[in-house]
Coordinates of C-alpha atoms in Angstrom, one line a residue:
M1 CA 32.1 51.6 88.5
H2 CA 32.0 51.1 84.8
H3 CA 28.9 49.7 83.1
T4 CA 28.7 46.0 82.3
L5 CA 26.5 45.9 79.2
A6 CA 26.0 42.2 78.9
T7 CA 25.1 41.9 82.5
M8 CA 22.6 44.7 82.1
L9 CA 21.0 42.9 79.2
M10 CA 20.9 39.6 81.0
L11 CA 19.5 41.0 84.2
A12 CA 16.9 42.7 82.1
L13 CA 16.0 39.3 80.7
G14 CA 15.6 37.9 84.2
G15 CA 18.9 36.3 85.2
A16 CA 22.5 37.0 86.0
G17 CA 23.7 35.5 82.8
L18 CA 22.2 32.1 83.5
I19 CA 19.4 32.5 81.0
P20 CA 18.0 30.6 78.0
G21 CA 18.8 31.5 74.4
P22 CA 16.6 33.8 72.4
A23 CA 13.1 32.7 71.3
Y24 CA 12.8 31.6 67.7
A25 CA 9.5 33.4 67.1
A26 CA 10.2 37.1 67.5
C27 CA 7.9 38.8 70.1
E28 CA 5.9 35.6 70.6
G29 CA 3.7 35.9 73.7
V30 CA 4.3 39.6 74.1
P31 CA 1.0 41.5 73.4
P32 CA 1.6 45.0 72.0
E33 CA -0.2 46.6 74.9
Q34 CA 2.2 44.9 77.4
R35 CA 5.3 46.4 75.7
L36 CA 6.8 49.6 76.8
Q37 CA 5.2 52.4 74.9
N38 CA 6.4 55.8 73.8
T39 CA 5.1 58.3 76.4
A40 CA 5.1 61.4 74.1
P41 CA 3.9 61.8 70.6
Q42 CA 6.4 64.5 69.6
D43 CA 9.1 63.9 67.1
I44 CA 12.4 63.3 68.8
G45 CA 15.9 63.5 67.3
R46 CA 16.6 64.1 63.6
S47 CA 15.5 62.4 60.4
L48 CA 17.9 61.0 57.8
D49 CA 17.0 63.9 55.5
R50 CA 17.7 66.5 58.2
I51 CA 21.0 64.8 59.1
Q52 CA 22.1 65.0 55.4
E53 CA 20.8 68.5 55.1
D54 CA 22.7 69.6 58.2
G55 CA 25.8 67.7 57.2
W56 CA 26.5 65.9 60.5
I57 CA 25.4 63.0 62.7
E58 CA 25.8 62.5 66.4
F59 CA 26.8 59.2 68.0
A60 CA 26.4 58.3 71.6
L61 CA 29.3 56.1 72.9
Y62 CA 30.3 54.9 76.3
E63 CA 33.1 56.8 78.0
D64 CA 36.2 55.2 79.5
F65 CA 35.5 51.9 77.7
R66 CA 38.7 50.7 76.0
P67 CA 39.1 49.3 73.4
W68 CA 35.6 50.4 72.3
S69 CA 35.4 54.1 73.1
W70 CA 37.3 56.6 75.2
E71 CA 38.8 60.1 75.0
E72 CA 42.5 60.6 74.4
A73 CA 44.1 64.1 74.0
G74 CA 40.6 65.6 73.5
K75 CA 39.7 63.2 70.7
A76 CA 37.4 60.1 70.7
R77 CA 39.2 56.9 70.0
G78 CA 38.2 53.2 69.8
I79 CA 36.6 50.5 67.7
D80 CA 33.1 51.9 68.1
V81 CA 34.4 55.4 67.2
E82 CA 35.9 54.0 63.9
I83 CA 32.7 52.1 63.0
A84 CA 30.7 55.3 63.7
R85 CA 33.1 57.1 61.3
L86 CA 32.4 54.4 58.7
I87 CA 28.7 55.0 59.1
A88 CA 29.0 58.8 58.7
E89 CA 31.2 58.4 55.6
S90 CA 28.5 56.2 54.0
L91 CA 25.9 58.8 54.7
G92 CA 28.2 61.6 53.4
V93 CA 28.2 63.6 56.7
E94 CA 30.6 64.5 59.5
P95 CA 30.5 62.4 62.6
R96 CA 30.2 64.0 66.0
F97 CA 30.9 62.0 69.2
R98 CA 29.1 62.2 72.5
L99 CA 30.8 60.1 75.2
V100 CA 28.2 59.2 77.8
Q101 CA 28.1 57.6 81.2
S102 CA 26.2 54.3 81.5
G103 CA 23.1 54.1 83.7
E104 CA 22.1 51.4 86.1
T105 CA 20.2 49.6 83.4
L106 CA 20.2 49.3 79.6
D107 CA 16.6 50.5 79.7
A108 CA 17.8 53.8 81.2
D109 CA 20.6 54.2 78.6
L110 CA 18.2 53.7 75.7
L111 CA 15.7 56.2 77.3
N112 CA 18.4 58.8 77.9
Y113 CA 20.3 58.6 74.7
V114 CA 18.0 57.1 72.0
Y115 CA 14.3 57.9 72.4
K116 CA 13.5 60.5 75.0
G117 CA 16.5 62.2 76.6
A118 CA 17.4 62.7 80.2
T119 CA 14.8 64.7 82.3
V120 CA 17.2 67.6 83.0
G121 CA 19.0 69.1 80.0
G122 CA 19.0 65.8 78.1
H123 CA 18.9 65.2 74.3
V124 CA 18.9 62.1 72.2
S125 CA 21.7 61.2 69.9
N126 CA 21.0 60.0 66.3
V127 CA 22.7 56.6 66.8
M128 CA 23.8 54.8 70.0
M129 CA 26.7 52.4 69.5
H130 CA 27.5 49.2 71.4
V131 CA 23.9 48.2 72.1
P132 CA 23.7 44.4 72.8
Y133 CA 21.0 42.8 70.7
D134 CA 18.6 40.2 71.9
V135 CA 15.3 39.4 70.2
D136 CA 13.3 39.0 73.4
Y137 CA 14.7 42.2 74.9
A138 CA 14.0 44.1 71.6
C139 CA 10.3 43.0 71.8
R140 CA 9.9 45.1 74.9
F141 CA 10.8 48.3 73.1
D142 CA 8.5 49.9 70.6
Q143 CA 10.6 53.0 70.8
V144 CA 13.9 51.7 69.6
V145 CA 15.1 50.1 66.4
F146 CA 17.8 47.5 67.2
T147 CA 19.8 47.1 64.0
G148 CA 23.3 47.3 62.5
Q149 CA 24.7 44.2 64.2
Y150 CA 28.5 44.6 63.7
A151 CA 30.2 42.0 66.0
T152 CA 29.9 39.2 68.4
E153 CA 31.4 39.7 71.9
R154 CA 32.1 36.7 74.1
L155 CA 33.5 35.8 77.4
A156 CA 37.1 34.5 77.6
I157 CA 39.9 33.9 80.0
A158 CA 43.3 35.7 79.9
Y159 CA 46.1 33.9 81.8
D160 CA 49.8 33.8 82.6
L161 CA 51.6 31.4 80.3
A162 CA 54.3 30.6 83.0
T163 CA 51.5 29.6 85.4
Y164 CA 49.6 27.5 82.9
P165 CA 52.2 26.4 80.3
E166 CA 50.3 23.5 78.9
K167 CA 46.8 24.8 78.4
G168 CA 44.6 27.7 79.5
P169 CA 42.7 27.4 82.8
T170 CA 39.0 26.8 83.0
A171 CA 36.6 28.1 85.7
P172 CA 36.9 25.2 88.2
V173 CA 40.6 26.0 88.6
F174 CA 39.7 29.2 90.3
R175 CA 38.5 27.4 93.3
Y176 CA 42.3 27.4 94.1
D177 CA 43.9 30.0 91.9
P178 CA 43.4 33.8 92.1
V179 CA 41.4 35.3 89.2
G180 CA 40.4 38.9 88.4
V181 CA 37.0 40.1 87.2
E182 CA 35.2 43.4 86.7
N183 CA 33.1 44.1 89.8
D184 CA 29.4 43.1 89.3
S185 CA 30.0 41.7 85.8
I186 CA 28.7 38.4 84.4
S187 CA 32.2 36.9 85.1
D188 CA 31.9 38.0 88.7
F189 CA 28.4 36.4 89.1
F190 CA 29.5 33.3 87.3
L191 CA 32.7 32.6 89.2
T192 CA 31.2 33.3 92.6
S193 CA 28.5 30.8 91.8
V194 CA 30.9 28.1 90.6
A195 CA 30.9 25.3 93.3
H196 CA 28.4 27.2 95.4
G197 CA 30.8 30.0 96.3
A198 CA 33.9 27.9 96.8
T199 CA 35.7 30.2 94.5
A200 CA 34.6 33.4 96.4
D201 CA 37.8 34.1 98.2
K202 CA 39.9 33.6 95.0
V203 CA 37.9 36.1 93.0
H204 CA 39.5 39.5 93.0
R205 CA 37.2 42.4 91.9
Y206 CA 38.4 45.4 90.0
K207 CA 36.7 48.6 88.7
T208 CA 37.2 47.5 85.1
T209 CA 38.4 44.5 83.1
L210 CA 41.4 46.6 82.0
A211 CA 42.3 47.2 85.6
A212 CA 42.2 43.4 86.2
M213 CA 44.5 42.9 83.2
E214 CA 46.9 45.4 84.8
A215 CA 46.8 43.3 88.0
L216 CA 47.5 40.2 85.8
S217 CA 50.5 41.9 84.3
G218 CA 51.7 42.8 87.8
G219 CA 51.6 39.3 89.0
E220 CA 48.8 39.9 91.6
I221 CA 46.5 37.3 90.0
N222 CA 47.0 34.3 87.6
A223 CA 44.1 35.0 85.2
V224 CA 41.2 37.3 84.3
M225 CA 37.7 36.4 83.0
G226 CA 35.9 39.0 81.0
P227 CA 34.8 40.0 77.5
R228 CA 37.3 39.0 74.8
A229 CA 37.9 42.5 73.4
E230 CA 38.7 44.0 76.7
L231 CA 41.1 41.1 77.5
D232 CA 42.8 41.5 74.1
A233 CA 43.2 45.3 74.7
G234 CA 45.0 44.7 78.0
L235 CA 47.2 41.7 76.9
A236 CA 50.8 42.0 77.9
E237 CA 53.8 39.8 76.9
G238 CA 53.8 36.4 78.5
K239 CA 50.0 36.3 78.7
A240 CA 47.5 34.6 76.4
V241 CA 43.7 34.4 75.9
H242 CA 41.4 31.4 75.3
E243 CA 37.7 30.8 75.1
P244 CA 36.8 27.7 77.0
A245 CA 33.3 26.3 77.6
F246 CA 31.7 27.9 80.6
L247 CA 29.6 25.1 82.0
G248 CA 26.4 26.3 83.7
L249 CA 26.4 29.6 81.9
A250 CA 23.6 29.6 79.3
R251 CA 25.0 32.5 77.3
S252 CA 28.7 33.4 77.0
K253 CA 28.4 35.5 73.8
W254 CA 26.2 38.3 72.6
T255 CA 25.7 40.4 69.5
L256 CA 26.6 44.1 69.4
G257 CA 24.7 46.5 67.3
V258 CA 23.2 50.0 67.4
G259 CA 20.0 51.7 68.8
I260 CA 18.1 54.3 66.8
S261 CA 14.7 55.9 67.6
F262 CA 11.8 54.1 66.0
Q263 CA 10.7 57.5 64.6
H264 CA 13.6 57.4 62.2
R265 CA 13.4 54.1 60.4
P266 CA 15.0 55.4 57.1
L267 CA 18.0 56.3 59.2
A268 CA 18.1 52.9 60.7
Y269 CA 18.0 51.2 57.3
A270 CA 20.8 53.5 56.0
V271 CA 23.0 52.7 59.1
D272 CA 22.4 49.0 58.7
D273 CA 23.3 49.2 55.0
A274 CA 26.6 51.0 55.9
I275 CA 27.5 48.4 58.5
A276 CA 26.6 45.5 56.2
A277 CA 28.9 47.0 53.5
G278 CA 31.7 47.4 56.1
L279 CA 31.4 43.8 57.1
E280 CA 31.3 42.5 53.6
D281 CA 34.4 44.4 52.3
G282 CA 36.5 43.8 55.4
R283 CA 36.7 47.4 56.7
I284 CA 35.1 46.5 60.1
A285 CA 37.4 43.5 60.5
A286 CA 40.4 45.8 59.8
I287 CA 39.2 48.2 62.5
F288 CA 39.4 45.4 65.1
A289 CA 42.8 44.3 63.8
E290 CA 44.0 47.9 64.1
Y291 CA 43.2 47.8 67.9
G292 CA 44.7 44.3 68.3
V293 CA 41.3 42.8 69.1
T294 CA 40.1 39.4 67.7
F295 CA 37.1 39.9 65.5
Q296 CA 34.1 37.6 65.4
P297 CA 31.4 38.5 62.9
P298 CA 27.8 38.9 64.2
V299 CA 24.8 36.7 63.4
R300 CA 22.7 38.9 61.1

């Protein structure tokens, strides 16, 4: 089963998506001794100076994750891949791409790919793409710099225009109409909780949101709920996407950024500067357009 990043973040914060917004005072009420601490003092990864000296930088990206990152004909493709190229170009080095599997939790992914490395044969990458940002979650991690916010992802509904010709469906409709979701995603949790499970028999679960979109194209279901970018990537003729209010869901959007080891703050600043420049001059928006995905700027 594919990872569900936003779900991982929200479960880490203590709820299946039904959680309050971020605190206004960063790290308020989180004493330093209660935060997760780095377990080893040794230097991990590579500094900005070393990266520029070596002439290359390695990015960790999730595998099989259209439209964000995947492999095609032996080459990495996707929105996150192109943003990584933009970062490498800004640093004057060659990008290298490491497509990785997601773990059970976001904590595990950060440990394996950002600040420690997997126990057996693991190494950290210089930058991990597609890390959801939340100030409360970031406070638990002294080992990771959460920076480089480059987009806002949000939940939406893709639907069949012939079935809903006048306006797009909202969640209560799926008490009666078949809808697809990625298994164990926020959308899955949310729709099965609507009307205390009255929708449960109408919710069809798929391995990925893209697989659910294929089922929508094939007429198996009337709609799909999931992250907007993944819906856009799988949109076929005669289908549309809208972003209704999801009543009862405290958070239907989240910020995407990068994760970098806290030991390499100069690198983190340089990466953030590269992304800020790409947002300002429209290069990042153009990458989304190239993949047919609706872009929403991040809150920075």
